[in-house]
Amino acid sequence: MSFSYLSSLMAVAMLAVMTIAGPLVSPANAQSRQEASQRLLAKGLATSDRKDALFLLERALVADPANAAALGALGSLYRDMDKPVLARKYFRNALTVDPTNTLALIGAARLEMADGKTEQASQRLKTLQVVCPACRETRELEAELSPR
């Protein structure tokens, strides 16, 4: 079995467990899971080893499946690994959780530009211009999408 298949299977299993056990989870436990997810995210972003980063970011999602930052980071990591299908999946999921997630907006726009989908990339740029007008990536996308 491939890593992506196993991670997808694990995510579905966790969602099923959370759906069934959701009412049993206390707010304190939910906060603890979110804090654990944030710690794993920080470790995943800090490592230069891709395999370790994938492992830590996936664990961050197990702890908190709604961690948009971890979803966006996984999308970026998969984009850098030249796995656009997985990158799109994680960017889409990150933007479902948080439509203003800059990492996912930038990553999705870059993939769309690579696919020749400049209209979709332009829509993402418009959101970025509102969410993060001073971000270097916003300026880079503006330059890349401007007619020459």
mmCIF file of C-alpha atoms in Angstrom:
data_model
loop_
_atom_site.group_PDB
_atom_site.id
_atom_site.type_symbol
_atom_site.label_atom_id
_atom_site.label_comp_id
_atom_site.label_asym_id
_atom_site.label_seq_id
_atom_site.Cartn_x
_atom_site.Cartn_y
_atom_site.Cartn_z
ATOM 1 C CA MET A 1 0.000 0.000 0.000
ATOM 2 C CA SER A 2 1.199 3.485 -0.808
ATOM 3 C CA PHE A 3 1.810 6.171 1.785
ATOM 4 C CA SER A 4 -0.947 8.410 0.391
ATOM 5 C CA TYR A 5 -3.472 5.554 0.393
ATOM 6 C CA LEU A 6 -2.612 4.711 3.995
ATOM 7 C CA SER A 7 -2.773 8.343 5.080
ATOM 8 C CA SER A 8 -6.151 8.759 3.364
ATOM 9 C CA LEU A 9 -7.408 5.574 4.993
ATOM 10 C CA MET A 10 -6.152 6.774 8.371
ATOM 11 C CA ALA A 11 -7.882 10.146 7.907
ATOM 12 C CA VAL A 12 -11.189 8.462 7.039
ATOM 13 C CA ALA A 13 -10.894 6.168 10.058
ATOM 14 C CA MET A 14 -10.144 9.121 12.343
ATOM 15 C CA LEU A 15 -13.112 11.031 10.937
ATOM 16 C CA ALA A 16 -15.376 8.051 11.597
ATOM 17 C CA VAL A 17 -14.119 7.712 15.163
ATOM 18 C CA MET A 18 -14.491 11.433 15.768
ATOM 19 C CA THR A 19 -18.022 11.418 14.361
ATOM 20 C CA ILE A 20 -19.053 8.616 16.681
ATOM 21 C CA ALA A 21 -17.117 9.825 19.712
ATOM 22 C CA GLY A 22 -17.508 13.552 19.057
ATOM 23 C CA PRO A 23 -20.115 14.141 21.762
ATOM 24 C CA LEU A 24 -17.884 12.297 24.242
ATOM 25 C CA VAL A 25 -14.895 14.575 23.714
ATOM 26 C CA SER A 26 -14.597 17.264 26.350
ATOM 27 C CA PRO A 27 -13.623 20.834 25.436
ATOM 28 C CA ALA A 28 -10.434 20.394 27.484
ATOM 29 C CA ASN A 29 -9.535 17.295 25.463
ATOM 30 C CA ALA A 30 -10.268 19.143 22.213
ATOM 31 C CA GLN A 31 -7.994 21.986 23.284
ATOM 32 C CA SER A 32 -5.294 19.505 24.238
ATOM 33 C CA ARG A 33 -5.523 17.871 20.795
ATOM 34 C CA GLN A 34 -5.290 21.270 19.096
ATOM 35 C CA GLU A 35 -2.239 22.179 21.151
ATOM 36 C CA ALA A 36 -0.603 18.844 20.313
ATOM 37 C CA SER A 37 -1.400 19.442 16.655
ATOM 38 C CA GLN A 38 0.232 22.880 16.778
ATOM 39 C CA ARG A 39 3.376 21.448 18.404
ATOM 40 C CA LEU A 40 3.608 18.751 15.717
ATOM 41 C CA LEU A 41 3.037 21.379 13.021
ATOM 42 C CA ALA A 42 5.895 23.490 14.397
ATOM 43 C CA LYS A 43 8.216 20.475 14.435
ATOM 44 C CA GLY A 44 7.184 19.508 10.923
ATOM 45 C CA LEU A 45 7.884 23.009 9.620
ATOM 46 C CA ALA A 46 11.234 23.135 11.417
ATOM 47 C CA THR A 47 12.701 19.944 9.979
ATOM 48 C CA SER A 48 14.581 19.893 6.698
ATOM 49 C CA ASP A 49 13.971 16.166 6.181
ATOM 50 C CA ARG A 50 10.925 15.674 3.944
ATOM 51 C CA LYS A 51 10.114 12.237 5.301
ATOM 52 C CA ASP A 52 10.142 13.538 8.876
ATOM 53 C CA ALA A 53 8.101 16.575 7.849
ATOM 54 C CA LEU A 54 5.453 14.366 6.198
ATOM 55 C CA PHE A 55 5.267 12.167 9.278
ATOM 56 C CA LEU A 56 4.960 15.098 11.701
ATOM 57 C CA LEU A 57 2.420 16.995 9.588
ATOM 58 C CA GLU A 58 0.280 13.869 9.153
ATOM 59 C CA ARG A 59 0.387 13.355 12.929
ATOM 60 C CA ALA A 60 -0.656 16.980 13.380
ATOM 61 C CA LEU A 61 -3.738 16.222 11.260
ATOM 62 C CA VAL A 62 -4.528 13.111 13.260
ATOM 63 C CA ALA A 63 -4.480 15.249 16.403
ATOM 64 C CA ASP A 64 -6.591 17.975 14.762
ATOM 65 C CA PRO A 65 -8.023 17.247 11.291
ATOM 66 C CA ALA A 66 -9.125 20.889 11.013
ATOM 67 C CA ASN A 67 -5.575 22.261 11.287
ATOM 68 C CA ALA A 68 -5.562 24.406 8.132
ATOM 69 C CA ALA A 69 -1.909 25.333 8.620
ATOM 70 C CA ALA A 70 -0.876 21.656 8.611
ATOM 71 C CA LEU A 71 -3.063 20.989 5.563
ATOM 72 C CA GLY A 72 -1.478 23.904 3.711
ATOM 73 C CA ALA A 73 2.017 22.847 4.748
ATOM 74 C CA LEU A 74 1.383 19.326 3.452
ATOM 75 C CA GLY A 75 0.128 20.780 0.196
ATOM 76 C CA SER A 76 3.302 22.840 -0.159
ATOM 77 C CA LEU A 77 5.479 19.881 0.687
ATOM 78 C CA TYR A 78 3.764 17.703 -1.921
ATOM 79 C CA ARG A 79 4.005 20.514 -4.486
ATOM 80 C CA ASP A 80 7.744 20.756 -3.814
ATOM 81 C CA MET A 81 7.974 16.968 -4.232
ATOM 82 C CA ASP A 82 6.302 17.317 -7.666
ATOM 83 C CA LYS A 83 3.132 15.541 -6.539
ATOM 84 C CA PRO A 84 0.499 18.013 -7.777
ATOM 85 C CA VAL A 85 -2.495 15.719 -7.219
ATOM 86 C CA LEU A 86 -1.731 15.376 -3.511
ATOM 87 C CA ALA A 87 -0.789 19.049 -3.280
ATOM 88 C CA ARG A 88 -4.161 20.088 -4.743
ATOM 89 C CA LYS A 89 -5.982 17.796 -2.317
ATOM 90 C CA TYR A 90 -4.317 19.329 0.723
ATOM 91 C CA PHE A 91 -4.648 22.891 -0.555
ATOM 92 C CA ARG A 92 -8.357 22.295 -1.244
ATOM 93 C CA ASN A 93 -8.852 20.849 2.249
ATOM 94 C CA ALA A 94 -6.959 23.733 3.860
ATOM 95 C CA LEU A 95 -9.105 26.278 2.011
ATOM 96 C CA THR A 96 -12.258 24.416 3.019
ATOM 97 C CA VAL A 97 -11.250 24.806 6.664
ATOM 98 C CA ASP A 98 -9.858 28.332 6.258
ATOM 99 C CA PRO A 99 -10.556 30.158 2.967
ATOM 100 C CA THR A 100 -7.931 32.774 3.871
ATOM 101 C CA ASN A 101 -5.037 30.346 4.454
ATOM 102 C CA THR A 102 -2.241 32.155 2.625
ATOM 103 C CA LEU A 103 -0.035 29.103 2.156
ATOM 104 C CA ALA A 104 -2.861 27.190 0.477
ATOM 105 C CA LEU A 105 -3.955 30.186 -1.605
ATOM 106 C CA ILE A 106 -0.417 30.725 -2.883
ATOM 107 C CA GLY A 107 0.193 27.034 -3.512
ATOM 108 C CA ALA A 108 -3.122 26.492 -5.277
ATOM 109 C CA ALA A 109 -2.570 29.596 -7.425
ATOM 110 C CA ARG A 110 0.887 28.400 -8.451
ATOM 111 C CA LEU A 111 -0.482 24.971 -9.427
ATOM 112 C CA GLU A 112 -3.280 26.609 -11.391
ATOM 113 C CA MET A 113 -0.769 28.814 -13.198
ATOM 114 C CA ALA A 114 1.299 25.737 -14.070
ATOM 115 C CA ASP A 115 -1.872 24.168 -15.501
ATOM 116 C CA GLY A 116 -2.620 27.297 -17.547
ATOM 117 C CA LYS A 117 -5.662 28.132 -15.397
ATOM 118 C CA THR A 118 -4.862 31.818 -15.062
ATOM 119 C CA GLU A 119 -8.454 32.853 -14.308
ATOM 120 C CA GLN A 120 -8.586 30.597 -11.233
ATOM 121 C CA ALA A 121 -5.117 31.762 -10.179
ATOM 122 C CA SER A 122 -6.275 35.376 -10.566
ATOM 123 C CA GLN A 123 -9.220 34.688 -8.248
ATOM 124 C CA ARG A 124 -6.836 33.308 -5.630
ATOM 125 C CA LEU A 125 -4.652 36.389 -6.094
ATOM 126 C CA LYS A 126 -7.633 38.662 -5.418
ATOM 127 C CA THR A 127 -8.200 36.884 -2.109
ATOM 128 C CA LEU A 128 -4.493 37.142 -1.279
ATOM 129 C CA GLN A 129 -4.520 40.865 -2.021
ATOM 130 C CA VAL A 130 -7.171 41.276 0.676
ATOM 131 C CA VAL A 131 -5.763 38.787 3.188
ATOM 132 C CA CYS A 132 -2.080 39.534 2.846
ATOM 133 C CA PRO A 133 -1.413 42.549 0.602
ATOM 134 C CA ALA A 134 2.145 42.979 1.930
ATOM 135 C CA CYS A 135 3.200 39.332 1.517
ATOM 136 C CA ARG A 136 6.134 38.760 -0.805
ATOM 137 C CA GLU A 137 4.273 35.867 -2.454
ATOM 138 C CA THR A 138 1.303 38.119 -3.227
ATOM 139 C CA ARG A 139 3.610 40.539 -5.028
ATOM 140 C CA GLU A 140 5.299 37.682 -6.888
ATOM 141 C CA LEU A 141 1.949 36.314 -8.053
ATOM 142 C CA GLU A 142 0.886 39.797 -9.153
ATOM 143 C CA ALA A 143 4.019 40.045 -11.281
ATOM 144 C CA GLU A 144 3.586 36.540 -12.701
ATOM 145 C CA LEU A 145 -0.060 37.109 -13.599
ATOM 146 C CA SER A 146 0.285 40.633 -14.989
ATOM 147 C CA PRO A 147 0.139 40.889 -18.781
ATOM 148 C CA ARG A 148 3.505 41.691 -20.306
#
